[in-house]
Every structure is written in structure tokens, then in C-alpha cells.
Short mmCIF file of C-alpha atoms and ligand atoms in Angstrom, two decimals:
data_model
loop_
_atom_site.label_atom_id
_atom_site.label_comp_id
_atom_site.label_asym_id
_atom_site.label_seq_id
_atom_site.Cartn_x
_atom_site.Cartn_y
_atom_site.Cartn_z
CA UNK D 1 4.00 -159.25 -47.12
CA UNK D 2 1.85 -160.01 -50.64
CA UNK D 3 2.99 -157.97 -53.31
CA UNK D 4 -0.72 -157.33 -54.27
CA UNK D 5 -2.21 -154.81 -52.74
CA UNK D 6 -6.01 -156.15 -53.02
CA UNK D 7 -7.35 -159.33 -53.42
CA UNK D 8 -9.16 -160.08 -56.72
CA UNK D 9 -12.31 -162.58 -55.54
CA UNK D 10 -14.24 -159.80 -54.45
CA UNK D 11 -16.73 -157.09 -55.24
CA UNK D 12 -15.91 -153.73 -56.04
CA UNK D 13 -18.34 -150.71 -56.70
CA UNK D 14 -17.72 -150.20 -60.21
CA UNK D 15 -19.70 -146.85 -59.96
CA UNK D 16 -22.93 -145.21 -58.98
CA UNK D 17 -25.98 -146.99 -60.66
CA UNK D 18 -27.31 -143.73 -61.82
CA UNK D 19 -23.99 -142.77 -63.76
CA UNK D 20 -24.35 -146.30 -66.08
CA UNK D 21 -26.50 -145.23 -68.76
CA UNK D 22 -26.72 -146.67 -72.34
CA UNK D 23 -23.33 -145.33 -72.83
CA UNK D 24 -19.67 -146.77 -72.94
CA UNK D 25 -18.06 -146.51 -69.53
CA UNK D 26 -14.13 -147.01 -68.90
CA UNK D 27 -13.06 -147.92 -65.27
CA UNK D 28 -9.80 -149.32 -64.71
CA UNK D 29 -10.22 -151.46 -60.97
CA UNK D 30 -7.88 -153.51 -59.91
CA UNK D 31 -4.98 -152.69 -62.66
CA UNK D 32 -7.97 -154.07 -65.21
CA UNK D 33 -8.91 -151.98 -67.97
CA UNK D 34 -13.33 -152.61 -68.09
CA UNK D 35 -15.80 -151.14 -70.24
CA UNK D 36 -19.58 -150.96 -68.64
CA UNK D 37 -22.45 -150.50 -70.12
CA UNK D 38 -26.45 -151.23 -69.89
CA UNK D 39 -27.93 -153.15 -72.28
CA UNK D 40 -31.61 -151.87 -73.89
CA UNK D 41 -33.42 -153.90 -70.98
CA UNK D 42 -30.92 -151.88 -68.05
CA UNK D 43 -28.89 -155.09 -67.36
CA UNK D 44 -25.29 -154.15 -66.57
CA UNK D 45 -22.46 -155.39 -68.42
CA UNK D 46 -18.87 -155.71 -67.81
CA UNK D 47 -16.30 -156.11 -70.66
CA UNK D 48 -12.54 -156.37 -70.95
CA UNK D 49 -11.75 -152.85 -72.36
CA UNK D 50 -9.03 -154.19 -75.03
CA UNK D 51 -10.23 -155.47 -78.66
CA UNK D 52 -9.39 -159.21 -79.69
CA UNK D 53 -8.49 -158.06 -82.41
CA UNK D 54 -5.86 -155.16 -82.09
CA UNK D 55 -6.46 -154.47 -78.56
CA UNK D 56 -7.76 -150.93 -78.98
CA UNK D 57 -9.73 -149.80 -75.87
CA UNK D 58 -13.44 -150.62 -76.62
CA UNK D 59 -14.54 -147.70 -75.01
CA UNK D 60 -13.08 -145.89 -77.67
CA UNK D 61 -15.86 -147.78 -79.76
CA UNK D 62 -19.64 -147.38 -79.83
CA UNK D 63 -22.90 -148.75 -78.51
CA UNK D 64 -25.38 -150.96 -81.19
CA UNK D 65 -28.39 -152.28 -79.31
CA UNK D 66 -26.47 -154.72 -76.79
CA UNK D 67 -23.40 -155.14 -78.78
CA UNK D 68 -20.23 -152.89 -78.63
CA UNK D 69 -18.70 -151.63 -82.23
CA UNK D 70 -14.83 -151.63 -82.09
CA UNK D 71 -13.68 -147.80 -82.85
CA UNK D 72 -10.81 -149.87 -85.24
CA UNK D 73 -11.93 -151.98 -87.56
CA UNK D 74 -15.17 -152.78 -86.56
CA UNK D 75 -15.54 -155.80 -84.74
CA UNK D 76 -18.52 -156.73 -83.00
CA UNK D 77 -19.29 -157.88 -79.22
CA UNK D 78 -22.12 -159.04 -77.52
CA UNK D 79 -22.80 -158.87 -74.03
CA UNK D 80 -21.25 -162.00 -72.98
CA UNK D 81 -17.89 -160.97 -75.18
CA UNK D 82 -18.31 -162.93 -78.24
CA UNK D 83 -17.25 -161.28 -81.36
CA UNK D 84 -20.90 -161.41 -83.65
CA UNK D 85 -19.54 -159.82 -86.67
CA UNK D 86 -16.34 -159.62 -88.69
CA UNK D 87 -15.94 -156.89 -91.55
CA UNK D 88 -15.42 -158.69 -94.85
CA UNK D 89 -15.46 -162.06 -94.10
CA UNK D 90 -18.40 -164.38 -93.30
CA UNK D 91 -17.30 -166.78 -90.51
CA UNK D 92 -16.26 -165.79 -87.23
CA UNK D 93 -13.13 -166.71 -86.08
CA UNK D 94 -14.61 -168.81 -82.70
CA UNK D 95 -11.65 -167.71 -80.40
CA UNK D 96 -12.63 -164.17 -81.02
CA UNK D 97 -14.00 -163.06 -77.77
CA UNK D 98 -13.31 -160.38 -74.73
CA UNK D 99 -13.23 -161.23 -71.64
CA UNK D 100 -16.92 -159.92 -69.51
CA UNK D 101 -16.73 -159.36 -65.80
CA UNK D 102 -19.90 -160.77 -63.39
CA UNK D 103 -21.47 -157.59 -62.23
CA UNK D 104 -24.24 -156.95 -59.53
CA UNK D 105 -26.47 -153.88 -58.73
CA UNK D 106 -26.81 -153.22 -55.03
CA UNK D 107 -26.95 -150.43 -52.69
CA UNK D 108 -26.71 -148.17 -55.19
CA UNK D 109 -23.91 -149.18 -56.10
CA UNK D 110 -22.85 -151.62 -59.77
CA UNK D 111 -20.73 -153.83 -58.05
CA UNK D 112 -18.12 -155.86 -60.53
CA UNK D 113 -16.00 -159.23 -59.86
CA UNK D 114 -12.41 -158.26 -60.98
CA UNK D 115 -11.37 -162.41 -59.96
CA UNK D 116 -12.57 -166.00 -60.71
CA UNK D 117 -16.06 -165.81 -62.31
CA UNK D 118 -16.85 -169.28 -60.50
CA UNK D 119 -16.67 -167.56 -57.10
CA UNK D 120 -18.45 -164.74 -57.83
CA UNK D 121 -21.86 -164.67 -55.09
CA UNK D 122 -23.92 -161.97 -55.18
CA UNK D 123 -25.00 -162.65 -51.49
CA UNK D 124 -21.26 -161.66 -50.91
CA UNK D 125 -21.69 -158.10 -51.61
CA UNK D 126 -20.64 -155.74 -48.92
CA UNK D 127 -23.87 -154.48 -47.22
CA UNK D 128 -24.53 -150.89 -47.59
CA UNK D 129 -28.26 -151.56 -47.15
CA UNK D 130 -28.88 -147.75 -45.50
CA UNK D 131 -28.15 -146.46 -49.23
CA UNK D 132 -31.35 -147.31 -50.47
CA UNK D 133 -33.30 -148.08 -47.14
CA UNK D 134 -36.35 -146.23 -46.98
CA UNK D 135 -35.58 -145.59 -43.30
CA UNK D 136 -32.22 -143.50 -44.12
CA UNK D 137 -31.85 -140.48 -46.25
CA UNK D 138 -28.56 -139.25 -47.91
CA UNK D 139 -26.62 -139.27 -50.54
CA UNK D 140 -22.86 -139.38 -51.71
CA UNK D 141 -19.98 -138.57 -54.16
CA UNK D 142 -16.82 -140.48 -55.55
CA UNK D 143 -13.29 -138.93 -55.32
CA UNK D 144 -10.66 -140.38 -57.29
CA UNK D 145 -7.52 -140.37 -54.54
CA UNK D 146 -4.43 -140.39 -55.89
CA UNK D 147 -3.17 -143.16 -53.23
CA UNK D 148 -3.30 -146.90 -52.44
CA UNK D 149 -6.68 -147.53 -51.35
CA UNK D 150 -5.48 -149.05 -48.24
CA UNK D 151 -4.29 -145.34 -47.32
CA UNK D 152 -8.33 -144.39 -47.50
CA UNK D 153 -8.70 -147.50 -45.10
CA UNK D 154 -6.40 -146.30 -42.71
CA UNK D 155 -7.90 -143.20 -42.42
CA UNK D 156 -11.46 -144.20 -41.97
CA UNK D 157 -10.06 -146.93 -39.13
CA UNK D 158 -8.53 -143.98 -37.08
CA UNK D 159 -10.88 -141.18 -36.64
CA UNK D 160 -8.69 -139.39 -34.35
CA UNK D 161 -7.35 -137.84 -37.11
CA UNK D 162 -10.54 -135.63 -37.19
CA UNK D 163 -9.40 -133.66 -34.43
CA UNK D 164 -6.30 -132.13 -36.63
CA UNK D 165 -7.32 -132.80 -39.82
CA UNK D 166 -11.33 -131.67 -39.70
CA UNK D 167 -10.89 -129.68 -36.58
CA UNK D 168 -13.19 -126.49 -38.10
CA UNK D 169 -16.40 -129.43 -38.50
CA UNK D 170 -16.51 -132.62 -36.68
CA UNK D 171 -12.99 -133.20 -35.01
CA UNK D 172 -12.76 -131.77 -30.90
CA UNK D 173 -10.01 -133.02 -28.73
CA UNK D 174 -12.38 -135.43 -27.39
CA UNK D 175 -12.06 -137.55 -30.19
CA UNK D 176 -8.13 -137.85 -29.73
CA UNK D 177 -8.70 -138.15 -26.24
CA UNK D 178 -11.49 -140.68 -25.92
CA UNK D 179 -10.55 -144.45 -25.58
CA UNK D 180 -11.96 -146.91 -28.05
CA UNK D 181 -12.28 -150.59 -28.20
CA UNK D 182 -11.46 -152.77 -30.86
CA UNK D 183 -13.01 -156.12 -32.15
CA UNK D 184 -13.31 -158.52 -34.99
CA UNK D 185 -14.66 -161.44 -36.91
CA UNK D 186 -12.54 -163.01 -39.53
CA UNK D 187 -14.06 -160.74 -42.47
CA UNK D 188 -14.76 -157.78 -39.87
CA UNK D 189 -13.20 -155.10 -37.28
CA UNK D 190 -14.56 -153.08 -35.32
CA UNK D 191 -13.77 -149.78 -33.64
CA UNK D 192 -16.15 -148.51 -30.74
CA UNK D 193 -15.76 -144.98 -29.74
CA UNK D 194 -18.09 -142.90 -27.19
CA UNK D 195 -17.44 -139.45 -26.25
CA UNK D 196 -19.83 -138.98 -23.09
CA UNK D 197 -20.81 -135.59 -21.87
CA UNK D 198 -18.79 -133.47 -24.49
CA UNK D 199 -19.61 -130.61 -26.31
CA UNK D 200 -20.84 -131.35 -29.53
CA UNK D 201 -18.22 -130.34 -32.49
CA UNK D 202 -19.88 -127.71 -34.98
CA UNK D 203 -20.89 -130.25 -37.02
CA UNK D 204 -23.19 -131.81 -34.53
CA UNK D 205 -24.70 -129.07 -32.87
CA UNK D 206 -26.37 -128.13 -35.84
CA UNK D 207 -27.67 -131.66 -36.57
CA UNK D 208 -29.17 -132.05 -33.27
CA UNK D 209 -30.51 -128.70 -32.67
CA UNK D 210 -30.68 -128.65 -29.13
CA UNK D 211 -28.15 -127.00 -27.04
CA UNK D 212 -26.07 -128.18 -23.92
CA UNK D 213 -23.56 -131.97 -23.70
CA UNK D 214 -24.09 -134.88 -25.94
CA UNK D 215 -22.59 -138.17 -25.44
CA UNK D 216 -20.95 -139.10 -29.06
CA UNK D 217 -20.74 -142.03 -30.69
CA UNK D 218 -18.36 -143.22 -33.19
CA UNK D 219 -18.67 -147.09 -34.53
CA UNK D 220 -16.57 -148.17 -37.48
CA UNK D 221 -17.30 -151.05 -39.19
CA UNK D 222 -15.04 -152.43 -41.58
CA UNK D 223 -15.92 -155.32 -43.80
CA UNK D 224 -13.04 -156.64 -45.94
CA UNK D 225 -11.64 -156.19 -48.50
CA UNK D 226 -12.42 -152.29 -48.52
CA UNK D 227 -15.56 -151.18 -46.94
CA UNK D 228 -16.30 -149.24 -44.35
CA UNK D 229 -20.01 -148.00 -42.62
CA UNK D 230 -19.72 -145.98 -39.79
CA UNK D 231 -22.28 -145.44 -37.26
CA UNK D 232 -22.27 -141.79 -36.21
CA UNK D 233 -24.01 -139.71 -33.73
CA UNK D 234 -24.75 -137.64 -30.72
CA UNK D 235 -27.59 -137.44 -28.46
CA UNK D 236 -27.82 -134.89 -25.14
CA UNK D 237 -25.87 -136.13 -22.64
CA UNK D 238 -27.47 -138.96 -19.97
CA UNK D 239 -30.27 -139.63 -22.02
CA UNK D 240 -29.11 -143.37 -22.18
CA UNK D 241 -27.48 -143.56 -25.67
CA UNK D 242 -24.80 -145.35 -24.56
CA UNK D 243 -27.39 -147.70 -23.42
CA UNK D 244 -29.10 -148.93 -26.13
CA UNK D 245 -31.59 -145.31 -26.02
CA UNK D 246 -30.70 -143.54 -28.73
CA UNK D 247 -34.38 -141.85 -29.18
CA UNK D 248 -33.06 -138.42 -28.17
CA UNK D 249 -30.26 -137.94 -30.51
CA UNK D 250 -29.54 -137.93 -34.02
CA UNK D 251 -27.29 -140.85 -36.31
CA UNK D 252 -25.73 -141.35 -39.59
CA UNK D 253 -24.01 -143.65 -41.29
CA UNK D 254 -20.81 -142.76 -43.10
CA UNK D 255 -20.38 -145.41 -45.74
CA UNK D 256 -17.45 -146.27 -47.97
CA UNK D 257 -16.35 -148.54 -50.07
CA UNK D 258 -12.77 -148.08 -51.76
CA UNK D 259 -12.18 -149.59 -54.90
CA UNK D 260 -8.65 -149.91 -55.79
CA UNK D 261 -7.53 -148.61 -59.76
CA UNK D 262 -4.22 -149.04 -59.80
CA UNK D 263 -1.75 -149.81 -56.69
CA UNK D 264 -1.76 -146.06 -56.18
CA UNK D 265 -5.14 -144.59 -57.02
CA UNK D 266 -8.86 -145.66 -56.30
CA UNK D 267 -11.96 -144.45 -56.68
CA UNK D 268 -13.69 -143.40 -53.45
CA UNK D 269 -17.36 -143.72 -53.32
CA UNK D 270 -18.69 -142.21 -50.12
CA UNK D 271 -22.38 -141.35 -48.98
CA UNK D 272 -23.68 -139.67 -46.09
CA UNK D 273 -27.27 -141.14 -44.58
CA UNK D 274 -29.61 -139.76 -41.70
CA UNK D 275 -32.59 -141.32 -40.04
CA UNK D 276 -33.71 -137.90 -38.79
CA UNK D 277 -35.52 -134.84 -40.56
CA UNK D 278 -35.83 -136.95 -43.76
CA UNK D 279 -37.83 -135.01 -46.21
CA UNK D 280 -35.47 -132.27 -46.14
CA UNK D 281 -33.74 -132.68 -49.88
CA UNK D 282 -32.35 -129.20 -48.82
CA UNK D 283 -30.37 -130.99 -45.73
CA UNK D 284 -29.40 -133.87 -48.03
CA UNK D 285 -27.67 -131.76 -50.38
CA UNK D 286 -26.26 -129.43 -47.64
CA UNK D 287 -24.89 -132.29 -45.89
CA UNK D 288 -23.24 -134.12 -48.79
CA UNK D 289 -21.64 -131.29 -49.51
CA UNK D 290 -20.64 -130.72 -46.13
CA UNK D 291 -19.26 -133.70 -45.84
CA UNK D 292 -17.65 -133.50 -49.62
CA UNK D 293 -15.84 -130.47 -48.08
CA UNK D 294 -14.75 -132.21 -44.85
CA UNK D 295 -13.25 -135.46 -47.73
CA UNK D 296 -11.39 -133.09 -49.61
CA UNK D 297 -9.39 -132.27 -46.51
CA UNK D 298 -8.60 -136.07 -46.45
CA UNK D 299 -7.76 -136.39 -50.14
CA UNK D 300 -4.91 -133.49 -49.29
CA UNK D 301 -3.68 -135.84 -46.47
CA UNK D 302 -3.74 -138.98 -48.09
CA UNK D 303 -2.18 -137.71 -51.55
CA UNK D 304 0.68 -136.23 -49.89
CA UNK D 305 1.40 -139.29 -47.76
CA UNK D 306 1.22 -141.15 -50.96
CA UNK D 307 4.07 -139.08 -52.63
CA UNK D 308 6.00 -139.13 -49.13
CA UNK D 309 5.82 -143.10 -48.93
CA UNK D 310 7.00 -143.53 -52.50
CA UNK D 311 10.01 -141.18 -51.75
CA UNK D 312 10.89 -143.55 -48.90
CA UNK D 313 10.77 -146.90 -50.43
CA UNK D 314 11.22 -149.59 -47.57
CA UNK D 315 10.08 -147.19 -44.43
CA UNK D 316 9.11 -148.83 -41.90
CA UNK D 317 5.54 -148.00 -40.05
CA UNK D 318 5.59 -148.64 -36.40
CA UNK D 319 1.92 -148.70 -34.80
CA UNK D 320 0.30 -146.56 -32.20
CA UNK D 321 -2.74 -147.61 -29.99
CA UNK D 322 -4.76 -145.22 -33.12
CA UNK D 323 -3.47 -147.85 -35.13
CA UNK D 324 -5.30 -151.07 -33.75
CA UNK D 325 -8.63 -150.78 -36.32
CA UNK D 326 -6.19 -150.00 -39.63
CA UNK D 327 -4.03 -153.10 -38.48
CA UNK D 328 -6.95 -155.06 -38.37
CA UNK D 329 -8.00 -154.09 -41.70
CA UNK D 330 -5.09 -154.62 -43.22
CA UNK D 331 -4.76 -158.32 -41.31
CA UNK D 332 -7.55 -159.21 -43.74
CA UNK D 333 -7.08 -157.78 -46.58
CA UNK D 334 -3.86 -159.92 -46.56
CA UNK D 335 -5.37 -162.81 -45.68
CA UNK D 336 -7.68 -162.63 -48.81
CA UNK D 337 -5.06 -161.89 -50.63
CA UNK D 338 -3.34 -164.86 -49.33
CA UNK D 339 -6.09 -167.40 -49.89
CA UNK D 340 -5.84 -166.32 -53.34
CA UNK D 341 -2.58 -167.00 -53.98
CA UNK D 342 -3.06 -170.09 -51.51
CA UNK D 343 0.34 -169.13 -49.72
CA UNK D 344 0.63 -168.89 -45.72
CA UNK D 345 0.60 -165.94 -44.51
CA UNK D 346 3.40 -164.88 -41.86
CA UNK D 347 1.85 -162.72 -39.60
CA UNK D 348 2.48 -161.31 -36.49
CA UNK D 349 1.07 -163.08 -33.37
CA UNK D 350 -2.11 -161.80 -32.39
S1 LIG S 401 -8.74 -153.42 -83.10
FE1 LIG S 401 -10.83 -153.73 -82.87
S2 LIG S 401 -11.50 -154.29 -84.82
FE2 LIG S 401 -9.39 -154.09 -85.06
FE1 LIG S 402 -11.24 -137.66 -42.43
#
């Protein structure tokens, strides 16, 4: 198994575009300490967080125009990390220069490049399109999760655990009970769940406002390294969802992207969209803090398993049928990883 965790030629939400302002903004991803900012025409920037000089954070500096001010001695940097001024001296010494990150806005999202610059495509950035599609309305939250972001994976690949962990919301034993089918590209896997004729879980009932069975729907998509948009819904039983019809019922999208800090924390950004009753901003704030409530019951989970796997160095995991979409996930993850380091990659026949 790589001893990396995540692979480093990739993008990673960075944070919400709305929370970069003309500000200095730490974010350690990947085990790298960045500094963001916007520059006076809204362009996002990405520096190494470190000083060339003394390595003080640069965070801990301030914002001139485009240029960061080291908080130390003064040192200037311009957006593309080349020092610009040098107290008491008049030439520059030309090595003096941070490191800058290539950085993307998307979705929402600022999306940063933690690996090779030269493979950095911005068509490569993980689609969460329904964020700022006029056809879906929602919005979202980041928790910082005190675990390896694969953990966050995991759970997002096996919704079964809905039934025990979120049983007072979304989770009925239908869930656990209902078989699923799993399927994949080699950057994607996908879980396809459908509940038919069920009782709708809390959750539901109130979405759809209409009382009796629902056929349920549950569609995970997982895009590697760390992404995940799930297709949600229900619509009244027999009404042909299953089919292709979903014109009766309601959907969401659950999406996700994980963006590893360190080998045991991330930050999880997470946003809830409907295409139904969308000029509601009262039902968009109601749900994403529904759903924030219904997370937090996951960060418990996932930040105790966290403590439990690092008391029990070298456990072995075996895997369960539940298992199938996390395996897959973590299948390519490792094979990024693996390209990377441009190792094979021993893995278990398929
Ligand atoms: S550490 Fe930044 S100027 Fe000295
Ligand atoms: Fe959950």
C-alpha cells in the first residue's frame, strides 16, 4: 500500500469562493502550508505560506495591493511569489521567491493544485456543476473532520450506515436492506441504490409532500481523488421513477468534495441542492441546516474511528458486500497515487 494517503496532481477545493476576500487566508491541504488571497481585480492566488527569508508564515503578514508584506522583516511578494522589495538594500536577491500554487474558481468552489504545476488542467476539475446551475438550488457548509479524508469517503460510499447512524432523518431499514449495484470507469464508481415501494424516512416525506409509498433512489457518484455527488430522491411509488420518470417526485444532489489537511484531518465541504420549490430561501436554509445536523452525526462517527484506528496500528479491515463502492474508491485513489510515484501498484485481482 502507498504511504501517501492522497495523490498530489489533483484539484482540491481550497475553500468557498465567497470566504476569499481581499484578506490573507491560511489552509494547510495536503500537509502544505498555503496562503490565499484575491488580488484588487478578484483573481485568486495561491502562495507557499513560509517566508524565503526566515520562513515565518506569510499569513501572519499583510495585504499591499497584490503583494503580500512579510509580518518579519518585511519582505515583499507578488502574486506569482517573487520577492519585489528588500528592506535596506537596493537589489533583490533573484532566488528570493515563494513558491505559488495554480488555482481555479469553479462550482463555487477555489480549487488549488497542491502537485506539478505543468499538469495542472482546469478542464480536470471535479464537476459539481449543480452548485451554481440555475436549475438547482442549495447551499452548503465545510466541517473540518478530525480524520483521514478517506474515512469521509468511506462513509459517503456506504449509505447503509444511515439507517443506524441518521436513523431519526433519512436512514429506514430499507436502506440496509435494499441491494445495490456497483460500477466504474477508471476515474469513477458508482453505487446504484433503489428502495421501491417504501415508506418515505422523515426526511422525505416532508420534501415530497404527498403522503402514501415512494420508490427511493440513492446514486453515488464518486469521482477520484475525493469527490462525491449523490443523486437523491423519492417519488410516490409506481409512478415510473425507476424508469427514467422522475416527474412525480422530488431530487437532490448531495455533493462533496474532501480535501485532505494533514493525513488525519480534512476539510469537508458539503452542499445540499434541489430542483424542486426553488425560490424558497427559507427551505434552502432549513435544509442546509438539516442536513448540517444530520453531518455532525457523521463527524462523531468518523472522529472516533479515527482515534480507534490509530490505537490499533496494523488492524486489518476485512470487507463486507457495504464495502464494494469504498473499495472502489480507494482502488483509485491508489492508483493516482501510484502514477505519481510511477511505482506498480499490487492490487488485489479484480
Ligand atoms: S522572515 Fe519574512 S522578512 Fe524575514
Ligand atoms: Fe452519514
Amino acid at each position: 500500500m502507498p504511504n501517501r494517503t492522497f495523490p498530489l496532481n489533483a484539484w482540491y477545493a481550497a475553500t468557498w469562493d465567497a470566504e476569499l476576500r481581499r484578506e490573507l487566508l491560511p489552509r494547510v491541504i495536503c500537509n502544505k502550508k498555503m496562503v490565499f488571497y484575491r488580488r484588487a481585480d478578484g483573481r485568486a492566488v495561491a502562495l507557499e505560506d513560509a517566508c524565503w527569508h526566515r520562513l515565518l508564515p506569510l499569513s501572519m503578514g499583510r495585504l499591499e495591493g497584490d503583494e503580500v508584506v512579510c509580518g518579519y522583516h518585511g519582505l515583499v511578494f507578488d502574486p506569482h511569489g517573487r520577492c519585489t522589495h528588500m528592506p535596506s538594500q537596493e537589489t533583490i536577491n533573484p532566488s528570493a521567491c515563494v513558491r505559488t500554487f495554480p488555482v481555479v474558481e469553479k462550482h463555487r468552489f477555489v480549487w488549488v493544485w497542491p502537485g506539478d504545476p505543468a499538469l495542472a488542467d482546469p478542464t480536470k476539475v471535479p464537476d459539481l456543476h449543480w452548485n451554481d446551475d440555475p436549475e438547482w438550488e442549495g447551499d452548503g457548509k465545510t466541517i473540518r473532520v478530525k480524520c483521514d479524508y478517506r474515512l469521509v469517503i468511506d462513509n459517503l460510499m456506504d449509505l447503509t450506515h444511515e439507517t443506524f447512524v441518521h436513523s431519526s432523518s433519512i436512514g429506514n431499514r430499507a436502506v440496509a436492506e435494499a441491494p445495490f449495484e456497483p460500477t466504474h470507469t477508471d476515474r469513477t464508481a458508482t453505487i446504484t441504490r433503489w428502495m421501491r415501494d417504501i415508506d418515505p424516512p422523515p426526511f422525505w416525506a416532508g420534501q415530497l409532500g404527498k403522503p402514501g409509498k415512494v420508490d427511493r433512489w440513492q446514486i453515488i457518484n464518486f469521482e477520484a481523488p475525493c469527490t462525491i455527488a449523490i443523486d437523491v430522491g423519492v417519488a410516490p411509488a409506481g409512478t415510473g421513477a425507476p424508469e427514467g420518470d422522475r416527474s412525480q417526485g422530488v431530487n437532490g444532489f448531495v455533493l462533496n468534495t474532501i480535501t485532505p489537511e494533514t493525513d488525519r484531518t480534512c476539510h469537508y465541504h458539503w452542499a445540499f441542492v434541489r430542483n424542486h420549490k426553488r425560490n424558497d430561501q427559507r427551505r434552502t436554509t432549513e435544509l442546509r441546516e438539516g442536513v448540517s445536523r444530520i453531518f455532525r452525526e457523521d463527524e462523531t462517527i468518523l472522529e472516533a474511528q479515527q482515534i480507534a484506528i490509530d490505537e490499533n496500528p496494523g488492524h486489518v479491515f476485512y470487507n463486507l458486500n457495504i464495502d464494494a463502492g469504498a473499495m472502489w474508491a480507494r482502488r483509485l485513489i491508489d492508483r493516482m497515487i501510484a502514477a505519481e510515484e510511477r511505482r506498480p501498484i499490487l492490487e488485489a485481482a479484480e
